[in-house]
Amino acid sequence: MGDLPLNINIQEPRWDQSTFLGRARHFFTVTDPRNLLLSGKQLEASRNIVQNYRAGVVTPGLTEDQLWRAKYVYDSAFHPDTGEKVVLIGRMSAQVPMNMTITGCMLTFYRKTPTVVFWQWVNQSFNAIVNYSNRSGDAPITVQQLGTAYVSATTGAVATALGLKSLTKHLPPLVGRFVPFAAVAAANCINIPLMRQRELQVGIPVTDEAGQRLGHSVTAAKQGIFQVVVSRIGMAIPAMAIPPVIMNTLEKKDFLKRRPWLGAPLQVGLVGFCLVFATPLCCALFPQRSSIHVTRLEPELRAQILAQNPSIDVVYYNKGL
């Protein structure tokens, strides 16, 4: 067998990203929790394979399947714009195990104020790491901006949770179980824009179809952040809506009444099952490499792009995750 040809486009995902099914297959691979078990040596080996291939150097004996596997391992651990290795719990492959634990505990310990505050704080701390790690672009963000975003989102989530908790005291118990979801949805609307506020100030890189950078756009940043907020809330819906209904029914049965200690692990398991499917499917709602029409860009950037290439109608950007 000869060496692998150099015409395989590993800049793009393996599956067609213009279709929901193609994006879903892509994100099932990206969010695979097994990627967390890879050693630093394995990650570096995959990075070397990918970077060498992009530079026109094929690792001897490399097959196409091995190349794509290396690309997805590389993508799971390194930021697409900065090239930095993402902290372990900030990677998309950590979404399912981390969220199933945190969400399961939020849904289990929702009755007492101290536990509500604690688990909302844990959740927002985790979200802050994820949002920063998966931001779009390579613009730096200051410690002050990070702190403001973190405190604002945590305060918003806790205030929403406690406010709704007090309002639902006299309502059926099932209604109270949905308070954590409302708090998470509200916090996502606060946390993501604040954690990515730098993008809203200076914009995110936009490119042509070939990947050539054309400038920075705040309009593209707004569109990308909106898409991420919708995806994150969508991820939470199955995991925070289905288990409460099931648990509300099970807790009335003698089996759980005699074994109350099973409540938390059972809830975590149900959340995990939902997240295994909800995480990649909601990530796939919008293309990772999103597009925006040139006419919707800022006037200065639009004029700059059309002056360079009048035939460009659409530009592309990384929306983040």
PDB file of C-alpha atoms in Angstrom:
ATOM      1  CA  MET A   1       0.000   0.000   0.000  1.00  0.00           C
ATOM      2  CA  GLY A   2       1.192   3.510  -0.823  1.00  0.00           C
ATOM      3  CA  ASP A   3       1.178   6.542   1.403  1.00  0.00           C
ATOM      4  CA  LEU A   4      -2.087   8.241   2.208  1.00  0.00           C
ATOM      5  CA  PRO A   5      -2.993  10.969  -0.361  1.00  0.00           C
ATOM      6  CA  LEU A   6      -2.827  14.596   0.801  1.00  0.00           C
ATOM      7  CA  ASN A   7      -6.206  15.611  -0.589  1.00  0.00           C
ATOM      8  CA  ILE A   8      -8.304  14.565   2.438  1.00  0.00           C
ATOM      9  CA  ASN A   9      -9.839  17.723   3.906  1.00  0.00           C
ATOM     10  CA  ILE A  10      -9.376  17.351   7.653  1.00  0.00           C
ATOM     11  CA  GLN A  11     -10.053  21.057   8.146  1.00  0.00           C
ATOM     12  CA  GLU A  12     -13.707  20.039   7.979  1.00  0.00           C
ATOM     13  CA  PRO A  13     -15.584  17.281   9.862  1.00  0.00           C
ATOM     14  CA  ARG A  14     -15.746  13.838   8.258  1.00  0.00           C
ATOM     15  CA  TRP A  15     -19.508  13.989   7.723  1.00  0.00           C
ATOM     16  CA  ASP A  16     -21.569  16.462   5.697  1.00  0.00           C
ATOM     17  CA  GLN A  17     -22.221  19.452   7.975  1.00  0.00           C
ATOM     18  CA  SER A  18     -25.005  20.839   5.803  1.00  0.00           C
ATOM     19  CA  THR A  19     -27.322  18.141   7.162  1.00  0.00           C
ATOM     20  CA  PHE A  20     -28.513  17.576  10.725  1.00  0.00           C
ATOM     21  CA  LEU A  21     -27.602  13.874  10.519  1.00  0.00           C
ATOM     22  CA  GLY A  22     -24.044  14.688   9.441  1.00  0.00           C
ATOM     23  CA  ARG A  23     -23.638  17.197  12.275  1.00  0.00           C
ATOM     24  CA  ALA A  24     -25.127  14.704  14.768  1.00  0.00           C
ATOM     25  CA  ARG A  25     -22.614  12.002  13.762  1.00  0.00           C
ATOM     26  CA  HIS A  26     -19.839  14.572  14.125  1.00  0.00           C
ATOM     27  CA  PHE A  27     -20.894  15.629  17.623  1.00  0.00           C
ATOM     28  CA  PHE A  28     -21.515  12.072  18.839  1.00  0.00           C
ATOM     29  CA  THR A  29     -17.798  11.611  18.122  1.00  0.00           C
ATOM     30  CA  VAL A  30     -16.700  14.952  19.627  1.00  0.00           C
ATOM     31  CA  THR A  31     -18.677  14.467  22.867  1.00  0.00           C
ATOM     32  CA  ASP A  32     -17.658  10.817  23.348  1.00  0.00           C
ATOM     33  CA  PRO A  33     -16.713  10.605  27.078  1.00  0.00           C
ATOM     34  CA  ARG A  34     -14.111   7.925  26.286  1.00  0.00           C
ATOM     35  CA  ASN A  35     -11.883  10.704  24.932  1.00  0.00           C
ATOM     36  CA  LEU A  36     -11.324  11.793  28.538  1.00  0.00           C
ATOM     37  CA  LEU A  37      -9.435   8.565  29.197  1.00  0.00           C
ATOM     38  CA  LEU A  38      -6.748   9.344  26.614  1.00  0.00           C
ATOM     39  CA  SER A  39      -3.297  10.078  28.005  1.00  0.00           C
ATOM     40  CA  GLY A  40      -1.277  13.219  27.296  1.00  0.00           C
ATOM     41  CA  LYS A  41       1.016  11.112  25.126  1.00  0.00           C
ATOM     42  CA  GLN A  42      -1.903   9.915  22.995  1.00  0.00           C
ATOM     43  CA  LEU A  43      -3.195  13.473  22.597  1.00  0.00           C
ATOM     44  CA  GLU A  44       0.219  14.725  21.496  1.00  0.00           C
ATOM     45  CA  ALA A  45       0.580  11.829  19.055  1.00  0.00           C
ATOM     46  CA  SER A  46      -2.766  12.735  17.487  1.00  0.00           C
ATOM     47  CA  ARG A  47      -1.800  16.404  17.313  1.00  0.00           C
ATOM     48  CA  ASN A  48       1.451  15.514  15.560  1.00  0.00           C
ATOM     49  CA  ILE A  49      -0.378  13.348  13.012  1.00  0.00           C
ATOM     50  CA  VAL A  50      -2.860  16.137  12.234  1.00  0.00           C
ATOM     51  CA  GLN A  51      -0.306  18.954  12.091  1.00  0.00           C
ATOM     52  CA  ASN A  52       2.098  16.892   9.977  1.00  0.00           C
ATOM     53  CA  TYR A  53      -0.672  15.972   7.538  1.00  0.00           C
ATOM     54  CA  ARG A  54      -1.716  19.610   7.219  1.00  0.00           C
ATOM     55  CA  ALA A  55       1.916  20.465   6.510  1.00  0.00           C
ATOM     56  CA  GLY A  56       2.053  17.838   3.756  1.00  0.00           C
ATOM     57  CA  VAL A  57       3.866  15.142   5.752  1.00  0.00           C
ATOM     58  CA  VAL A  58       2.125  11.765   5.983  1.00  0.00           C
ATOM     59  CA  THR A  59       2.982   9.523   8.925  1.00  0.00           C
ATOM     60  CA  PRO A  60       4.289   6.209   7.447  1.00  0.00           C
ATOM     61  CA  GLY A  61       1.636   3.478   7.387  1.00  0.00           C
ATOM     62  CA  LEU A  62      -1.175   5.863   8.323  1.00  0.00           C
ATOM     63  CA  THR A  63      -4.645   4.830   7.100  1.00  0.00           C
ATOM     64  CA  GLU A  64      -7.562   7.162   6.388  1.00  0.00           C
ATOM     65  CA  ASP A  65      -9.521   5.860   9.394  1.00  0.00           C
ATOM     66  CA  GLN A  66      -6.508   6.455  11.633  1.00  0.00           C
ATOM     67  CA  LEU A  67      -6.160   9.982  10.262  1.00  0.00           C
ATOM     68  CA  TRP A  68      -9.796  10.790  11.029  1.00  0.00           C
ATOM     69  CA  ARG A  69      -9.504   9.233  14.474  1.00  0.00           C
ATOM     70  CA  ALA A  70      -6.446  11.427  15.179  1.00  0.00           C
ATOM     71  CA  LYS A  71      -8.332  14.478  13.918  1.00  0.00           C
ATOM     72  CA  TYR A  72     -11.253  13.854  16.290  1.00  0.00           C
ATOM     73  CA  VAL A  73      -8.965  13.153  19.239  1.00  0.00           C
ATOM     74  CA  TYR A  74      -7.142  16.410  18.422  1.00  0.00           C
ATOM     75  CA  ASP A  75     -10.414  18.335  18.110  1.00  0.00           C
ATOM     76  CA  SER A  76     -11.681  16.918  21.410  1.00  0.00           C
ATOM     77  CA  ALA A  77      -8.751  18.303  23.405  1.00  0.00           C
ATOM     78  CA  PHE A  78      -7.429  21.408  21.606  1.00  0.00           C
ATOM     79  CA  HIS A  79      -9.145  24.742  20.931  1.00  0.00           C
ATOM     80  CA  PRO A  80      -9.814  25.158  17.173  1.00  0.00           C
ATOM     81  CA  ASP A  81      -8.746  28.828  17.058  1.00  0.00           C
ATOM     82  CA  THR A  82      -5.968  29.133  19.649  1.00  0.00           C
ATOM     83  CA  GLY A  83      -4.536  25.591  19.430  1.00  0.00           C
ATOM     84  CA  GLU A  84      -4.313  25.489  23.248  1.00  0.00           C
ATOM     85  CA  LYS A  85      -5.021  22.277  25.124  1.00  0.00           C
ATOM     86  CA  VAL A  86      -8.409  22.668  26.834  1.00  0.00           C
ATOM     87  CA  VAL A  87      -8.593  21.907  30.558  1.00  0.00           C
ATOM     88  CA  LEU A  88     -10.036  18.406  31.106  1.00  0.00           C
ATOM     89  CA  ILE A  89     -13.471  19.357  32.475  1.00  0.00           C
ATOM     90  CA  GLY A  90     -13.835  22.124  29.870  1.00  0.00           C
ATOM     91  CA  ARG A  91     -13.766  19.692  26.943  1.00  0.00           C
ATOM     92  CA  MET A  92     -16.996  18.754  25.204  1.00  0.00           C
ATOM     93  CA  SER A  93     -16.251  15.089  25.968  1.00  0.00           C
ATOM     94  CA  ALA A  94     -16.672  15.975  29.671  1.00  0.00           C
ATOM     95  CA  GLN A  95     -20.191  17.335  29.154  1.00  0.00           C
ATOM     96  CA  VAL A  96     -22.059  14.079  29.762  1.00  0.00           C
ATOM     97  CA  PRO A  97     -20.227  12.798  32.890  1.00  0.00           C
ATOM     98  CA  MET A  98     -19.994  16.247  34.502  1.00  0.00           C
ATOM     99  CA  ASN A  99     -23.521  17.370  33.684  1.00  0.00           C
ATOM    100  CA  MET A 100     -25.131  14.074  34.671  1.00  0.00           C
ATOM    101  CA  THR A 101     -23.565  14.379  38.122  1.00  0.00           C
ATOM    102  CA  ILE A 102     -24.312  18.080  38.646  1.00  0.00           C
ATOM    103  CA  THR A 103     -27.791  18.043  37.095  1.00  0.00           C
ATOM    104  CA  GLY A 104     -28.719  14.840  38.918  1.00  0.00           C
ATOM    105  CA  CYS A 105     -27.771  16.446  42.221  1.00  0.00           C
ATOM    106  CA  MET A 106     -29.638  19.687  41.394  1.00  0.00           C
ATOM    107  CA  LEU A 107     -32.779  17.670  40.688  1.00  0.00           C
ATOM    108  CA  THR A 108     -32.349  15.532  43.802  1.00  0.00           C
ATOM    109  CA  PHE A 109     -31.456  18.217  46.348  1.00  0.00           C
ATOM    110  CA  TYR A 110     -33.900  20.967  45.317  1.00  0.00           C
ATOM    111  CA  ARG A 111     -35.929  21.201  48.513  1.00  0.00           C
ATOM    112  CA  LYS A 112     -33.514  22.968  50.919  1.00  0.00           C
ATOM    113  CA  THR A 113     -32.072  26.430  50.312  1.00  0.00           C
ATOM    114  CA  PRO A 114     -28.408  25.617  51.213  1.00  0.00           C
ATOM    115  CA  THR A 115     -28.288  22.701  48.775  1.00  0.00           C
ATOM    116  CA  VAL A 116     -29.999  24.772  46.046  1.00  0.00           C
ATOM    117  CA  VAL A 117     -27.364  27.489  46.449  1.00  0.00           C
ATOM    118  CA  PHE A 118     -24.490  24.985  46.549  1.00  0.00           C
ATOM    119  CA  TRP A 119     -25.440  23.031  43.419  1.00  0.00           C
ATOM    120  CA  GLN A 120     -26.309  26.151  41.418  1.00  0.00           C
ATOM    121  CA  TRP A 121     -22.871  27.489  42.348  1.00  0.00           C
ATOM    122  CA  VAL A 122     -21.195  24.228  41.304  1.00  0.00           C
ATOM    123  CA  ASN A 123     -23.127  24.239  38.024  1.00  0.00           C
ATOM    124  CA  GLN A 124     -22.218  27.819  37.163  1.00  0.00           C
ATOM    125  CA  SER A 125     -18.569  27.229  38.076  1.00  0.00           C
ATOM    126  CA  PHE A 126     -18.536  24.310  35.649  1.00  0.00           C
ATOM    127  CA  ASN A 127     -20.389  26.331  32.992  1.00  0.00           C
ATOM    128  CA  ALA A 128     -17.899  29.180  33.312  1.00  0.00           C
ATOM    129  CA  ILE A 129     -15.032  26.784  32.572  1.00  0.00           C
ATOM    130  CA  VAL A 130     -16.890  25.223  29.615  1.00  0.00           C
ATOM    131  CA  ASN A 131     -17.938  28.576  28.129  1.00  0.00           C
ATOM    132  CA  TYR A 132     -14.430  29.995  28.372  1.00  0.00           C
ATOM    133  CA  SER A 133     -12.798  26.817  27.056  1.00  0.00           C
ATOM    134  CA  ASN A 134     -15.156  26.641  24.046  1.00  0.00           C
ATOM    135  CA  ARG A 135     -15.313  30.333  23.208  1.00  0.00           C
ATOM    136  CA  SER A 136     -15.062  31.410  19.589  1.00  0.00           C
ATOM    137  CA  GLY A 137     -11.988  33.211  18.260  1.00  0.00           C
ATOM    138  CA  ASP A 138      -8.591  33.844  19.770  1.00  0.00           C
ATOM    139  CA  ALA A 139      -9.165  37.232  21.426  1.00  0.00           C
ATOM    140  CA  PRO A 140      -7.859  37.325  25.030  1.00  0.00           C
ATOM    141  CA  ILE A 141     -10.217  37.866  27.954  1.00  0.00           C
ATOM    142  CA  THR A 142      -9.089  39.560  31.168  1.00  0.00           C
ATOM    143  CA  VAL A 143      -9.342  38.150  34.684  1.00  0.00           C
ATOM    144  CA  GLN A 144     -11.731  41.011  35.556  1.00  0.00           C
ATOM    145  CA  GLN A 145     -14.053  40.100  32.672  1.00  0.00           C
ATOM    146  CA  LEU A 146     -13.960  36.437  33.678  1.00  0.00           C
ATOM    147  CA  GLY A 147     -14.766  37.318  37.288  1.00  0.00           C
ATOM    148  CA  THR A 148     -17.656  39.616  36.314  1.00  0.00           C
ATOM    149  CA  ALA A 149     -19.193  36.947  34.081  1.00  0.00           C
ATOM    150  CA  TYR A 150     -18.804  34.240  36.708  1.00  0.00           C
ATOM    151  CA  VAL A 151     -20.272  36.256  39.594  1.00  0.00           C
ATOM    152  CA  SER A 152     -23.153  37.602  37.469  1.00  0.00           C
ATOM    153  CA  ALA A 153     -24.167  34.187  36.143  1.00  0.00           C
ATOM    154  CA  THR A 154     -23.913  32.508  39.545  1.00  0.00           C
ATOM    155  CA  THR A 155     -25.923  35.279  41.200  1.00  0.00           C
ATOM    156  CA  GLY A 156     -28.554  35.119  38.433  1.00  0.00           C
ATOM    157  CA  ALA A 157     -28.900  31.341  38.705  1.00  0.00           C
ATOM    158  CA  VAL A 158     -29.149  31.317  42.508  1.00  0.00           C
ATOM    159  CA  ALA A 159     -31.612  34.246  42.560  1.00  0.00           C
ATOM    160  CA  THR A 160     -33.805  32.555  39.937  1.00  0.00           C
ATOM    161  CA  ALA A 161     -33.725  29.223  41.758  1.00  0.00           C
ATOM    162  CA  LEU A 162     -34.532  30.704  45.173  1.00  0.00           C
ATOM    163  CA  GLY A 163     -37.191  33.046  43.763  1.00  0.00           C
ATOM    164  CA  LEU A 164     -39.005  30.266  41.947  1.00  0.00           C
ATOM    165  CA  LYS A 165     -38.571  27.938  44.920  1.00  0.00           C
ATOM    166  CA  SER A 166     -40.445  30.378  47.145  1.00  0.00           C
ATOM    167  CA  LEU A 167     -43.177  30.843  44.524  1.00  0.00           C
ATOM    168  CA  THR A 168     -43.758  27.094  44.145  1.00  0.00           C
ATOM    169  CA  LYS A 169     -44.037  26.267  47.860  1.00  0.00           C
ATOM    170  CA  HIS A 170     -47.798  25.938  47.695  1.00  0.00           C
ATOM    171  CA  LEU A 171     -47.918  24.273  44.273  1.00  0.00           C
ATOM    172  CA  PRO A 172     -47.841  20.510  43.539  1.00  0.00           C
ATOM    173  CA  PRO A 173     -44.444  18.876  44.280  1.00  0.00           C
ATOM    174  CA  LEU A 174     -43.897  18.105  40.587  1.00  0.00           C
ATOM    175  CA  VAL A 175     -43.822  21.837  39.773  1.00  0.00           C
ATOM    176  CA  GLY A 176     -41.047  22.390  42.310  1.00  0.00           C
ATOM    177  CA  ARG A 177     -38.925  19.777  40.556  1.00  0.00           C
ATOM    178  CA  PHE A 178     -38.722  22.024  37.476  1.00  0.00           C
ATOM    179  CA  VAL A 179     -37.206  24.976  39.367  1.00  0.00           C
ATOM    180  CA  PRO A 180     -33.612  23.851  38.642  1.00  0.00           C
ATOM    181  CA  PHE A 181     -34.338  23.851  34.891  1.00  0.00           C
ATOM    182  CA  ALA A 182     -35.687  27.407  34.989  1.00  0.00           C
ATOM    183  CA  ALA A 183     -32.586  28.506  36.902  1.00  0.00           C
ATOM    184  CA  VAL A 184     -30.253  26.790  34.438  1.00  0.00           C
ATOM    185  CA  ALA A 185     -32.031  28.329  31.440  1.00  0.00           C
ATOM    186  CA  ALA A 186     -31.838  31.806  32.990  1.00  0.00           C
ATOM    187  CA  ALA A 187     -28.186  31.341  33.899  1.00  0.00           C
ATOM    188  CA  ASN A 188     -27.288  30.257  30.359  1.00  0.00           C
ATOM    189  CA  CYS A 189     -28.767  33.497  29.040  1.00  0.00           C
ATOM    190  CA  ILE A 190     -26.473  35.384  31.444  1.00  0.00           C
ATOM    191  CA  ASN A 191     -23.351  33.236  31.625  1.00  0.00           C
ATOM    192  CA  ILE A 192     -22.619  32.616  27.952  1.00  0.00           C
ATOM    193  CA  PRO A 193     -22.855  36.237  26.707  1.00  0.00           C
ATOM    194  CA  LEU A 194     -20.893  37.504  29.725  1.00  0.00           C
ATOM    195  CA  MET A 195     -18.201  34.833  29.491  1.00  0.00           C
ATOM    196  CA  ARG A 196     -17.853  35.678  25.795  1.00  0.00           C
ATOM    197  CA  GLN A 197     -18.253  39.438  26.193  1.00  0.00           C
ATOM    198  CA  ARG A 198     -14.870  40.036  24.566  1.00  0.00           C
ATOM    199  CA  GLU A 199     -16.336  38.697  21.318  1.00  0.00           C
ATOM    200  CA  LEU A 200     -19.223  41.149  21.608  1.00  0.00           C
ATOM    201  CA  GLN A 201     -16.726  43.987  21.972  1.00  0.00           C
ATOM    202  CA  VAL A 202     -14.142  43.212  19.274  1.00  0.00           C
ATOM    203  CA  GLY A 203     -15.946  40.581  17.187  1.00  0.00           C
ATOM    204  CA  ILE A 204     -14.936  37.092  16.081  1.00  0.00           C
ATOM    205  CA  PRO A 205     -12.877  36.140  13.024  1.00  0.00           C
ATOM    206  CA  VAL A 206     -14.838  35.707   9.789  1.00  0.00           C
ATOM    207  CA  THR A 207     -13.356  33.883   6.818  1.00  0.00           C
ATOM    208  CA  ASP A 208     -14.085  33.088   3.197  1.00  0.00           C
ATOM    209  CA  GLU A 209     -14.961  29.569   2.071  1.00  0.00           C
ATOM    210  CA  ALA A 210     -11.270  28.671   1.823  1.00  0.00           C
ATOM    211  CA  GLY A 211     -10.646  29.711   5.435  1.00  0.00           C
ATOM    212  CA  GLN A 212      -8.830  32.971   4.643  1.00  0.00           C
ATOM    213  CA  ARG A 213      -9.452  35.436   7.474  1.00  0.00           C
ATOM    214  CA  LEU A 214     -11.272  38.581   6.298  1.00  0.00           C
ATOM    215  CA  GLY A 215     -11.750  40.510   9.540  1.00  0.00           C
ATOM    216  CA  HIS A 216     -13.660  40.513  12.830  1.00  0.00           C
ATOM    217  CA  SER A 217     -17.436  40.853  13.191  1.00  0.00           C
ATOM    218  CA  VAL A 218     -19.541  41.662  16.259  1.00  0.00           C
ATOM    219  CA  THR A 219     -22.694  40.776  14.303  1.00  0.00           C
ATOM    220  CA  ALA A 220     -21.365  37.255  13.693  1.00  0.00           C
ATOM    221  CA  ALA A 221     -20.462  37.001  17.397  1.00  0.00           C
ATOM    222  CA  LYS A 222     -24.042  37.892  18.410  1.00  0.00           C
ATOM    223  CA  GLN A 223     -25.465  35.298  16.037  1.00  0.00           C
ATOM    224  CA  GLY A 224     -23.036  32.623  17.236  1.00  0.00           C
ATOM    225  CA  ILE A 225     -23.685  33.299  20.928  1.00  0.00           C
ATOM    226  CA  PHE A 226     -27.458  33.194  20.377  1.00  0.00           C
ATOM    227  CA  GLN A 227     -27.113  29.802  18.666  1.00  0.00           C
ATOM    228  CA  VAL A 228     -25.005  28.457  21.556  1.00  0.00           C
ATOM    229  CA  VAL A 229     -27.528  29.681  24.167  1.00  0.00           C
ATOM    230  CA  VAL A 230     -30.358  27.931  22.295  1.00  0.00           C
ATOM    231  CA  SER A 231     -28.301  24.719  22.032  1.00  0.00           C
ATOM    232  CA  ARG A 232     -27.353  24.744  25.734  1.00  0.00           C
ATOM    233  CA  ILE A 233     -30.957  25.268  26.874  1.00  0.00           C
ATOM    234  CA  GLY A 234     -32.022  22.522  24.459  1.00  0.00           C
ATOM    235  CA  MET A 235     -29.450  20.162  26.010  1.00  0.00           C
ATOM    236  CA  ALA A 236     -30.937  20.773  29.447  1.00  0.00           C
ATOM    237  CA  ILE A 237     -34.581  20.188  28.511  1.00  0.00           C
ATOM    238  CA  PRO A 238     -34.621  16.344  28.259  1.00  0.00           C
ATOM    239  CA  ALA A 239     -32.239  15.886  31.211  1.00  0.00           C
ATOM    240  CA  MET A 240     -34.155  18.277  33.477  1.00  0.00           C
ATOM    241  CA  ALA A 241     -37.706  17.615  32.277  1.00  0.00           C
ATOM    242  CA  ILE A 242     -37.957  13.833  31.865  1.00  0.00           C
ATOM    243  CA  PRO A 243     -36.269  12.563  35.106  1.00  0.00           C
ATOM    244  CA  PRO A 244     -38.433  14.741  37.431  1.00  0.00           C
ATOM    245  CA  VAL A 245     -41.615  13.218  35.988  1.00  0.00           C
ATOM    246  CA  ILE A 246     -40.235   9.679  36.344  1.00  0.00           C
ATOM    247  CA  MET A 247     -38.859  10.280  39.848  1.00  0.00           C
ATOM    248  CA  ASN A 248     -42.089  11.916  40.998  1.00  0.00           C
ATOM    249  CA  THR A 249     -43.881   8.687  40.069  1.00  0.00           C
ATOM    250  CA  LEU A 250     -41.239   6.309  41.457  1.00  0.00           C
ATOM    251  CA  GLU A 251     -40.986   8.060  44.823  1.00  0.00           C
ATOM    252  CA  LYS A 252     -44.640   7.186  45.453  1.00  0.00           C
ATOM    253  CA  LYS A 253     -43.866   3.471  45.053  1.00  0.00           C
ATOM    254  CA  ASP A 254     -42.969   1.231  47.978  1.00  0.00           C
ATOM    255  CA  PHE A 255     -39.688   0.226  46.344  1.00  0.00           C
ATOM    256  CA  LEU A 256     -38.147   3.708  46.704  1.00  0.00           C
ATOM    257  CA  LYS A 257     -39.926   4.435  49.980  1.00  0.00           C
ATOM    258  CA  ARG A 258     -38.078   1.474  51.494  1.00  0.00           C
ATOM    259  CA  ARG A 259     -34.806   2.436  49.769  1.00  0.00           C
ATOM    260  CA  PRO A 260     -34.643   6.264  49.742  1.00  0.00           C
ATOM    261  CA  TRP A 261     -30.844   6.129  49.296  1.00  0.00           C
ATOM    262  CA  LEU A 262     -31.447   4.918  45.721  1.00  0.00           C
ATOM    263  CA  GLY A 263     -33.047   8.230  44.756  1.00  0.00           C
ATOM    264  CA  ALA A 264     -29.869  10.191  43.984  1.00  0.00           C
ATOM    265  CA  PRO A 265     -28.023   7.514  41.938  1.00  0.00           C
ATOM    266  CA  LEU A 266     -31.210   6.689  40.044  1.00  0.00           C
ATOM    267  CA  GLN A 267     -31.747  10.354  39.219  1.00  0.00           C
ATOM    268  CA  VAL A 268     -28.133  10.757  38.091  1.00  0.00           C
ATOM    269  CA  GLY A 269     -28.469   7.672  35.890  1.00  0.00           C
ATOM    270  CA  LEU A 270     -31.649   8.962  34.245  1.00  0.00           C
ATOM    271  CA  VAL A 271     -30.025  12.348  33.596  1.00  0.00           C
ATOM    272  CA  GLY A 272     -26.965  10.648  32.125  1.00  0.00           C
ATOM    273  CA  PHE A 273     -29.083   8.569  29.762  1.00  0.00           C
ATOM    274  CA  CYS A 274     -30.843  11.717  28.507  1.00  0.00           C
ATOM    275  CA  LEU A 275     -27.588  13.664  28.132  1.00  0.00           C
ATOM    276  CA  VAL A 276     -25.889  10.940  26.080  1.00  0.00           C
ATOM    277  CA  PHE A 277     -28.335  11.785  23.304  1.00  0.00           C
ATOM    278  CA  ALA A 278     -29.305  15.386  24.071  1.00  0.00           C
ATOM    279  CA  THR A 279     -25.732  16.748  24.166  1.00  0.00           C
ATOM    280  CA  PRO A 280     -24.630  15.786  20.623  1.00  0.00           C
ATOM    281  CA  LEU A 281     -28.088  16.276  19.093  1.00  0.00           C
ATOM    282  CA  CYS A 282     -28.421  19.817  20.482  1.00  0.00           C
ATOM    283  CA  CYS A 283     -24.845  20.688  19.522  1.00  0.00           C
ATOM    284  CA  ALA A 284     -25.892  19.651  16.005  1.00  0.00           C
ATOM    285  CA  LEU A 285     -28.811  22.119  15.826  1.00  0.00           C
ATOM    286  CA  PHE A 286     -26.514  24.658  14.138  1.00  0.00           C
ATOM    287  CA  PRO A 287     -23.362  24.120  12.019  1.00  0.00           C
ATOM    288  CA  GLN A 288     -20.129  24.560  13.971  1.00  0.00           C
ATOM    289  CA  ARG A 289     -18.780  26.552  11.048  1.00  0.00           C
ATOM    290  CA  SER A 290     -21.731  28.879  10.732  1.00  0.00           C
ATOM    291  CA  SER A 291     -22.297  31.372   7.942  1.00  0.00           C
ATOM    292  CA  ILE A 292     -23.667  34.880   7.652  1.00  0.00           C
ATOM    293  CA  HIS A 293     -24.508  36.920   4.577  1.00  0.00           C
ATOM    294  CA  VAL A 294     -22.127  39.778   3.834  1.00  0.00           C
ATOM    295  CA  THR A 295     -25.034  42.236   3.710  1.00  0.00           C
ATOM    296  CA  ARG A 296     -25.692  41.569   7.431  1.00  0.00           C
ATOM    297  CA  LEU A 297     -22.164  42.496   8.508  1.00  0.00           C
ATOM    298  CA  GLU A 298     -21.053  45.856   9.886  1.00  0.00           C
ATOM    299  CA  PRO A 299     -20.816  48.516   7.127  1.00  0.00           C
ATOM    300  CA  GLU A 300     -17.046  48.984   7.532  1.00  0.00           C
ATOM    301  CA  LEU A 301     -16.305  45.265   7.399  1.00  0.00           C
ATOM    302  CA  ARG A 302     -18.742  44.738   4.523  1.00  0.00           C
ATOM    303  CA  ALA A 303     -17.049  47.488   2.504  1.00  0.00           C
ATOM    304  CA  GLN A 304     -13.601  46.064   3.292  1.00  0.00           C
ATOM    305  CA  ILE A 305     -14.591  42.561   2.178  1.00  0.00           C
ATOM    306  CA  LEU A 306     -16.339  43.669  -1.016  1.00  0.00           C
ATOM    307  CA  ALA A 307     -13.391  45.883  -1.931  1.00  0.00           C
ATOM    308  CA  GLN A 308     -11.118  42.832  -1.785  1.00  0.00           C
ATOM    309  CA  ASN A 309     -13.543  40.432  -3.464  1.00  0.00           C
ATOM    310  CA  PRO A 310     -16.859  41.777  -4.824  1.00  0.00           C
ATOM    311  CA  SER A 311     -18.116  38.254  -5.591  1.00  0.00           C
ATOM    312  CA  ILE A 312     -18.262  37.137  -1.914  1.00  0.00           C
ATOM    313  CA  ASP A 313     -21.859  36.720  -0.698  1.00  0.00           C
ATOM    314  CA  VAL A 314     -21.335  34.669   2.468  1.00  0.00           C
ATOM    315  CA  VAL A 315     -18.627  34.561   5.137  1.00  0.00           C
ATOM    316  CA  TYR A 316     -18.008  31.896   7.793  1.00  0.00           C
ATOM    317  CA  TYR A 317     -17.147  31.828  11.493  1.00  0.00           C
ATOM    318  CA  ASN A 318     -16.689  29.375  14.373  1.00  0.00           C
ATOM    319  CA  LYS A 319     -19.772  29.803  16.592  1.00  0.00           C
ATOM    320  CA  GLY A 320     -18.183  28.129  19.623  1.00  0.00           C
ATOM    321  CA  LEU A 321     -19.901  25.391  21.622  1.00  0.00           C
TER     322      LEU A 321
END
